[in-house]
Coordinates of C-alpha atoms and ligand atoms in Angstrom, one line a residue:
M419 CA -42.9 -158.6 -30.7
I420 CA -42.4 -160.7 -33.9
T421 CA -44.7 -163.7 -34.3
E422 CA -44.3 -166.8 -36.5
I423 CA -47.8 -167.0 -38.1
A424 CA -46.9 -170.1 -40.2
K425 CA -43.7 -172.0 -40.6
D426 CA -41.0 -169.5 -41.7
V427 CA -43.6 -166.7 -42.1
Y428 CA -43.3 -163.9 -39.5
W429 CA -45.4 -161.0 -38.6
V430 CA -42.8 -158.1 -38.3
G431 CA -45.3 -155.3 -38.1
V432 CA -46.0 -152.6 -35.5
V433 CA -48.9 -152.0 -33.1
D434 CA -50.0 -148.4 -32.9
W435 CA -51.9 -148.2 -29.6
A436 CA -52.2 -144.4 -29.7
I437 CA -53.7 -143.5 -33.1
R438 CA -57.2 -142.2 -32.8
K439 CA -57.7 -140.6 -36.3
F440 CA -56.7 -142.2 -39.6
H441 CA -56.6 -141.0 -43.2
G442 CA -55.6 -137.6 -41.8
F443 CA -58.6 -136.9 -39.6
E444 CA -61.2 -138.6 -41.7
L445 CA -61.6 -141.9 -39.9
S446 CA -61.9 -142.5 -36.1
T447 CA -59.8 -145.4 -34.7
H448 CA -61.0 -145.8 -31.1
R449 CA -59.0 -148.9 -30.6
G450 CA -55.8 -147.9 -32.3
S451 CA -54.4 -150.0 -35.2
T452 CA -51.6 -152.2 -36.4
Y453 CA -49.5 -152.0 -39.6
N454 CA -48.9 -155.6 -40.5
A455 CA -45.8 -156.6 -42.4
Y456 CA -44.8 -160.2 -43.2
L457 CA -41.4 -161.7 -43.7
I458 CA -41.2 -165.0 -45.6
K459 CA -38.0 -167.1 -45.4
D460 CA -37.3 -169.5 -48.2
E461 CA -34.4 -169.7 -50.6
K462 CA -35.3 -166.0 -51.2
T463 CA -36.3 -163.8 -48.4
V464 CA -39.5 -161.7 -49.0
L465 CA -41.0 -158.8 -47.1
V466 CA -44.7 -158.3 -47.8
D467 CA -45.6 -154.6 -47.0
T468 CA -43.9 -152.3 -44.6
V469 CA -45.4 -150.0 -42.0
W470 CA -46.4 -146.4 -41.6
G471 CA -43.2 -144.2 -42.1
P472 CA -42.8 -143.0 -38.5
F473 CA -42.5 -146.7 -37.4
S474 CA -39.9 -147.7 -40.0
D475 CA -37.1 -148.2 -37.4
R476 CA -39.2 -150.6 -35.5
L477 CA -39.9 -152.6 -38.6
I478 CA -36.2 -152.7 -39.4
A479 CA -35.5 -153.9 -35.8
N480 CA -38.1 -156.6 -36.2
I481 CA -36.7 -157.8 -39.4
R482 CA -33.2 -157.8 -37.9
E483 CA -34.4 -160.4 -35.3
I484 CA -34.7 -162.8 -38.2
I485 CA -32.3 -161.7 -40.9
D486 CA -30.1 -158.8 -41.9
P487 CA -32.4 -156.4 -43.8
A488 CA -29.7 -156.2 -46.5
K489 CA -30.5 -159.8 -47.4
L490 CA -34.0 -159.0 -48.5
D491 CA -34.5 -160.2 -52.1
I492 CA -38.0 -159.2 -52.7
V493 CA -40.3 -156.5 -51.2
V494 CA -44.0 -156.9 -52.2
A495 CA -45.8 -153.6 -52.0
T496 CA -49.5 -154.6 -52.0
H497 CA -50.7 -151.0 -51.8
A498 CA -49.1 -147.6 -52.0
E499 CA -51.1 -145.9 -49.2
T500 CA -48.4 -144.7 -46.7
D501 CA -49.6 -146.7 -43.7
H502 CA -48.2 -149.7 -45.6
S503 CA -45.6 -148.3 -47.9
G504 CA -44.2 -145.6 -45.7
G505 CA -41.4 -147.8 -44.6
L506 CA -40.3 -148.6 -48.1
P507 CA -37.6 -145.9 -48.4
V508 CA -35.9 -147.1 -45.2
V509 CA -36.2 -150.8 -46.2
M510 CA -34.8 -150.0 -49.7
H511 CA -32.0 -148.0 -48.1
Y512 CA -30.9 -151.3 -46.4
A513 CA -31.7 -153.5 -49.3
P514 CA -31.2 -151.3 -52.4
N515 CA -31.0 -154.3 -54.8
A516 CA -34.3 -155.9 -53.7
T517 CA -36.9 -156.2 -56.3
V518 CA -40.1 -154.3 -55.5
V519 CA -43.1 -156.4 -56.7
V520 CA -46.2 -154.4 -57.3
S521 CA -49.5 -154.7 -59.2
K522 CA -49.6 -152.8 -62.5
R523 CA -51.5 -150.0 -60.9
G524 CA -49.2 -150.2 -57.9
R525 CA -46.2 -149.3 -60.0
E526 CA -47.8 -146.0 -60.8
S527 CA -48.9 -145.3 -57.3
V528 CA -45.7 -146.4 -55.5
E529 CA -43.6 -144.5 -57.9
G530 CA -45.9 -141.5 -57.5
H531 CA -45.3 -141.5 -53.8
Y532 CA -41.6 -142.0 -53.6
H533 CA -40.1 -141.0 -57.0
Q534 CA -37.2 -143.5 -56.6
P535 CA -35.5 -145.6 -59.2
W536 CA -36.1 -148.9 -57.5
K537 CA -36.2 -152.2 -59.4
F538 CA -39.9 -152.8 -60.0
Q539 CA -41.5 -156.0 -61.1
P540 CA -45.2 -155.4 -61.9
V541 CA -47.4 -158.5 -61.7
Q542 CA -51.0 -159.3 -62.5
T543 CA -53.6 -161.8 -61.4
G544 CA -52.3 -165.4 -61.7
D545 CA -48.6 -164.5 -62.0
K546 CA -46.4 -166.8 -59.9
L547 CA -43.0 -166.1 -58.4
S548 CA -40.9 -169.0 -57.2
I549 CA -39.1 -168.1 -54.0
G550 CA -37.5 -171.6 -53.4
K551 CA -39.6 -174.4 -52.1
N552 CA -42.8 -172.4 -52.3
D553 CA -44.3 -169.9 -54.8
L554 CA -46.0 -166.5 -54.4
T555 CA -49.2 -166.1 -56.5
F556 CA -50.6 -162.6 -57.0
I557 CA -54.2 -161.7 -57.3
E558 CA -55.1 -158.1 -58.1
A559 CA -57.8 -156.7 -55.8
A560 CA -58.6 -153.4 -57.4
M561 CA -60.8 -151.1 -55.3
L562 CA -60.4 -153.2 -52.2
H563 CA -59.9 -150.3 -51.6
W564 CA -57.5 -148.5 -54.0
P565 CA -56.9 -149.4 -57.7
D566 CA -53.5 -150.9 -56.7
N567 CA -54.4 -153.3 -53.9
M568 CA -53.2 -156.8 -54.4
F569 CA -53.4 -160.2 -52.6
T570 CA -50.4 -162.4 -52.2
Y571 CA -50.8 -166.2 -51.8
L572 CA -48.0 -168.3 -50.4
S573 CA -48.2 -171.9 -51.5
G574 CA -47.0 -174.6 -49.2
R575 CA -48.0 -172.5 -46.1
N576 CA -51.5 -171.7 -47.4
V577 CA -51.2 -168.1 -46.3
L578 CA -53.3 -165.5 -48.1
I579 CA -52.0 -162.0 -47.4
T580 CA -54.8 -159.6 -48.3
S581 CA -53.6 -156.1 -48.0
D582 CA -56.4 -153.9 -46.5
A583 CA -59.2 -156.4 -47.2
F584 CA -60.4 -158.3 -44.1
G585 CA -58.6 -156.0 -41.7
E586 CA -59.6 -153.8 -38.8
H587 CA -58.2 -150.9 -36.9
Y588 CA -57.6 -152.8 -33.7
A589 CA -54.5 -152.6 -31.6
T590 CA -53.6 -155.7 -29.7
D591 CA -50.5 -157.7 -28.8
F592 CA -52.4 -160.9 -29.7
R593 CA -52.1 -161.6 -33.4
F594 CA -54.8 -164.1 -34.1
N595 CA -58.6 -164.0 -34.3
D596 CA -59.1 -166.7 -31.7
Q597 CA -57.2 -164.8 -29.1
V598 CA -59.3 -161.6 -28.9
D599 CA -62.8 -160.4 -27.9
Q600 CA -65.0 -161.4 -30.8
E601 CA -67.5 -158.6 -30.2
E602 CA -64.7 -155.9 -30.4
L603 CA -63.2 -157.6 -33.4
Y604 CA -66.4 -157.6 -35.4
E605 CA -67.3 -154.1 -34.3
E606 CA -64.0 -152.9 -35.8
A607 CA -64.3 -155.2 -38.9
I608 CA -67.7 -153.9 -39.9
K609 CA -66.8 -150.3 -39.2
Y610 CA -63.8 -150.7 -41.5
Y611 CA -66.1 -152.2 -44.2
A612 CA -68.8 -149.7 -43.8
N613 CA -66.6 -146.6 -43.9
I614 CA -64.0 -147.8 -46.5
L615 CA -65.3 -150.5 -48.7
T616 CA -69.0 -150.0 -49.1
P617 CA -68.9 -148.0 -52.3
Y618 CA -67.1 -150.9 -54.0
S619 CA -69.4 -153.6 -52.8
N620 CA -70.1 -154.9 -56.3
M621 CA -66.4 -155.3 -56.9
V622 CA -65.9 -156.9 -53.5
S623 CA -68.6 -159.6 -54.3
K624 CA -67.0 -160.3 -57.7
K625 CA -63.5 -160.5 -56.3
L626 CA -64.6 -162.8 -53.4
A627 CA -66.3 -165.1 -55.9
E628 CA -63.1 -165.1 -58.1
V629 CA -60.8 -165.9 -55.2
L630 CA -63.1 -168.7 -53.8
A631 CA -63.3 -170.2 -57.3
L632 CA -59.5 -170.6 -57.3
N633 CA -60.0 -173.3 -54.6
L634 CA -56.8 -172.4 -53.0
P635 CA -56.2 -174.1 -49.6
V636 CA -56.3 -171.3 -47.1
D637 CA -55.1 -171.9 -43.5
V638 CA -54.4 -168.3 -42.7
I639 CA -55.7 -164.9 -43.9
A640 CA -53.3 -162.2 -43.1
P641 CA -54.6 -158.6 -43.6
S642 CA -52.5 -155.5 -43.3
H643 CA -54.4 -154.2 -40.3
G644 CA -55.5 -155.8 -37.1
I645 CA -55.7 -159.5 -36.4
I646 CA -54.8 -162.5 -38.5
W647 CA -57.5 -165.0 -39.2
R648 CA -56.4 -168.6 -38.5
K649 CA -59.5 -170.1 -36.7
D650 CA -62.0 -170.7 -39.5
P651 CA -60.2 -168.1 -41.6
L652 CA -63.0 -168.0 -44.2
Q653 CA -65.4 -166.7 -41.7
I654 CA -64.3 -163.1 -42.6
V655 CA -64.8 -163.9 -46.3
R656 CA -68.3 -165.0 -45.6
K657 CA -68.9 -161.8 -43.5
Y658 CA -67.6 -159.7 -46.4
Q659 CA -70.0 -161.6 -48.8
E660 CA -72.8 -160.7 -46.4
W661 CA -71.8 -157.1 -46.0
A662 CA -71.2 -156.6 -49.8
A663 CA -74.8 -157.8 -50.4
Q664 CA -76.0 -154.8 -48.3
K665 CA -79.1 -156.4 -46.9
P666 CA -79.8 -154.2 -44.0
E667 CA -81.4 -155.0 -40.6
K668 CA -85.0 -154.1 -40.2
S669 CA -84.2 -151.1 -38.0
A670 CA -83.7 -147.3 -38.2
V671 CA -81.2 -144.6 -37.4
I672 CA -82.5 -141.1 -36.5
L673 CA -79.8 -138.5 -36.9
F674 CA -80.4 -134.9 -35.9
D675 CA -78.8 -131.8 -34.8
T676 CA -80.5 -129.1 -32.7
M677 CA -79.9 -125.6 -31.3
W678 CA -82.6 -125.3 -28.7
N679 CA -84.0 -128.9 -28.5
A680 CA -87.0 -128.5 -30.9
T681 CA -85.5 -130.9 -33.4
R682 CA -84.5 -133.3 -30.6
L683 CA -88.1 -133.5 -29.4
M684 CA -89.1 -134.3 -32.9
A685 CA -86.5 -137.0 -33.2
E686 CA -87.7 -138.6 -30.0
A687 CA -91.4 -138.5 -31.2
I688 CA -90.3 -140.2 -34.5
G689 CA -88.7 -142.9 -32.4
E690 CA -92.0 -143.4 -30.6
G691 CA -93.7 -144.0 -34.0
L692 CA -91.0 -146.6 -35.0
F693 CA -91.4 -148.3 -31.6
A694 CA -95.2 -148.5 -32.1
E695 CA -94.5 -150.4 -35.3
G696 CA -92.0 -152.7 -33.4
V697 CA -89.0 -151.4 -35.3
P698 CA -85.8 -150.9 -33.3
Y699 CA -84.0 -147.6 -33.7
K700 CA -81.1 -145.6 -32.5
I701 CA -81.0 -141.8 -32.2
F702 CA -77.7 -139.9 -32.8
H703 CA -77.1 -136.2 -32.1
A704 CA -74.8 -135.4 -35.0
A705 CA -72.9 -132.6 -33.1
V706 CA -71.7 -135.0 -30.4
S707 CA -71.5 -138.3 -32.1
D708 CA -68.6 -139.9 -33.9
R709 CA -69.3 -139.6 -37.6
N710 CA -67.8 -143.0 -38.5
D711 CA -69.7 -144.8 -35.8
V712 CA -72.9 -143.3 -37.0
L713 CA -72.1 -144.3 -40.6
T714 CA -71.5 -147.8 -39.4
E715 CA -74.9 -147.8 -37.8
I716 CA -76.4 -146.4 -41.0
F717 CA -74.7 -149.1 -43.0
K718 CA -76.4 -151.8 -40.8
T719 CA -79.8 -150.3 -40.9
K720 CA -82.7 -150.0 -43.4
A721 CA -84.0 -146.5 -42.6
V722 CA -82.2 -143.2 -42.3
I723 CA -84.2 -140.4 -40.8
I724 CA -82.5 -137.1 -40.7
G725 CA -83.5 -133.9 -39.0
S726 CA -82.1 -130.4 -38.9
P727 CA -83.3 -126.9 -37.9
T728 CA -83.0 -124.3 -40.6
L729 CA -80.0 -122.1 -40.3
N730 CA -79.4 -119.3 -42.8
Q731 CA -81.8 -121.0 -45.1
G732 CA -79.8 -124.2 -45.0
L733 CA -78.9 -127.0 -42.7
L734 CA -76.9 -127.0 -39.5
P735 CA -73.3 -127.5 -40.6
T736 CA -72.8 -130.5 -38.3
I737 CA -75.3 -132.4 -40.5
T738 CA -73.7 -131.8 -43.9
P739 CA -70.5 -133.9 -43.6
I740 CA -72.6 -137.0 -43.1
L741 CA -74.7 -136.2 -46.0
E742 CA -71.6 -136.0 -48.1
D743 CA -70.6 -139.4 -46.8
L744 CA -74.1 -140.8 -47.6
K745 CA -73.5 -139.8 -51.2
G746 CA -70.0 -141.0 -51.4
L747 CA -70.4 -144.4 -49.7
K748 CA -73.4 -145.2 -52.0
F749 CA -75.3 -147.2 -49.4
Q750 CA -77.8 -149.5 -51.0
N751 CA -81.3 -150.7 -50.0
K752 CA -82.2 -147.8 -47.7
V753 CA -85.3 -145.7 -47.2
G754 CA -85.3 -142.2 -45.8
A755 CA -87.3 -139.4 -44.3
A756 CA -86.6 -135.8 -43.2
F757 CA -87.7 -133.5 -40.5
G758 CA -86.8 -130.2 -38.9
S759 CA -87.8 -127.1 -37.0
Y760 CA -87.5 -123.5 -38.0
G761 CA -88.4 -119.9 -37.0
W762 CA -89.0 -117.9 -40.2
S763 CA -88.1 -119.6 -43.4
G764 CA -87.8 -123.4 -43.0
E765 CA -85.8 -124.8 -46.0
S766 CA -84.0 -127.6 -44.1
I767 CA -86.4 -130.4 -45.1
K768 CA -86.2 -129.4 -48.7
H769 CA -82.4 -129.6 -48.6
L770 CA -82.5 -132.9 -46.8
E771 CA -84.9 -134.4 -49.4
E772 CA -82.7 -133.1 -52.2
H773 CA -79.8 -135.0 -50.6
F774 CA -81.8 -138.1 -50.2
A775 CA -82.6 -137.9 -54.0
E776 CA -78.9 -137.5 -54.8
C777 CA -78.1 -140.5 -52.7
K778 CA -80.8 -142.5 -54.4
I779 CA -82.5 -143.1 -51.0
P780 CA -86.3 -143.1 -51.5
V781 CA -88.2 -140.9 -49.1
V782 CA -91.1 -143.0 -47.7
A783 CA -92.9 -140.5 -45.5
E784 CA -93.8 -136.8 -45.9
A785 CA -91.3 -134.6 -44.1
V786 CA -92.4 -132.9 -40.9
L787 CA -91.6 -129.2 -40.3
A788 CA -92.4 -127.6 -37.0
K789 CA -92.3 -123.8 -36.4
W790 CA -90.5 -122.7 -33.2
Q791 CA -90.9 -125.4 -30.5
P792 CA -93.1 -128.3 -31.7
K793 CA -96.7 -128.3 -30.6
E794 CA -98.5 -131.6 -29.7
D795 CA -99.9 -131.9 -33.3
D796 CA -96.3 -131.5 -34.7
L797 CA -95.2 -134.3 -32.4
A798 CA -98.2 -136.4 -33.6
R799 CA -97.1 -135.8 -37.2
C800 CA -93.6 -137.0 -36.1
R801 CA -95.0 -140.1 -34.6
E802 CA -96.9 -140.7 -37.8
L803 CA -93.7 -140.2 -39.8
G804 CA -92.1 -142.8 -37.6
R805 CA -94.9 -145.2 -38.1
K806 CA -94.8 -144.8 -41.9
V807 CA -91.1 -145.4 -42.0
G808 CA -91.6 -148.4 -39.7
L809 CA -94.1 -149.9 -42.1
A810 CA -91.6 -149.3 -45.0
V811 CA -88.9 -151.0 -43.0
K812 CA -91.1 -154.0 -42.3
A813 CA -92.2 -154.2 -45.9
G814 CA -88.6 -154.0 -47.2
Ligands
LIG1246 FE1 -54.4 -149.4 -44.7 FE2 -55.4 -148.3 -47.7 O1 -54.2 -148.5 -46.3

């Protein structure tokens, strides 16, 4: 259902209620997603972004409700990732003479995906394009979250179209932030930030400062996923400033896996130590928890305590993907600690501490290793580990 989001500016995107895994199978999307595309009518007609390829026909049908797609003059491709550019071949089939406006990095990535001789117009920050009564101004937003991402500002309507920034994977037939459950909205927005944008937080901070310094009047922020921010639209910019600063809550996440419950008992005893220090915590069993949800919790929290039994002189394989994420996402301002059980060799804590070092997460308590099932003194050492981490959390 198309929606006019500002005068002569239409959402012509698609709601994907069913998708539960994104980026292949890398990212969970419990609440589905949307692929937002925007049609701007002026003396020239502009389409900003398309949709994921399998939904191209729906995009064309939506455009057709407003104009004949053959009449498109300009297609702005703010980002080459195929959830937004996948519909380009179909759009360009209908409008072969349209100019494809891209960032400089976008030219390379869009061409690299489609290998088509479209008429490209690369732009850079500050470039303006008159489309009639109003102008489009482009702002490169490299690494929010690919090198090619670009914002598009429509003067006269004060609409800032922001590509992946400020979006969420959140399927809804309501288009605006004031129409949806705020808790759900922010759960999805922070999950998006934590799992996708965290490594680029320094660049996010700089880009937000640069955009705010332009003093553009902004009535609407229109991302390429999820809802459109019209009520206090800058609220999501302020949230991004807060998230980019990575000042975690004074709390802890305990992540473990277990074969016969020994490491689980240790995790729970560590929780008792944190509780004794008044530090809130959450425990996640890696084998049965959603990886992206756990990463979101780790993003929010100060302490990351990880436990694994020793298996084949290493870690349980369910723990290792999240260690890879910890390294790649480059979480800042964390503290860590390791624990684990073993039968005859006991290397797991060494591996965990090596991973913490690689992730530049300082270890603030001596690791606890328990042989076979933990005895009462092992659990006492776990409680002590929890207390020490709790003190570090409170001190931080
Ligand atoms: Fe939503 Fe980076 O694509």
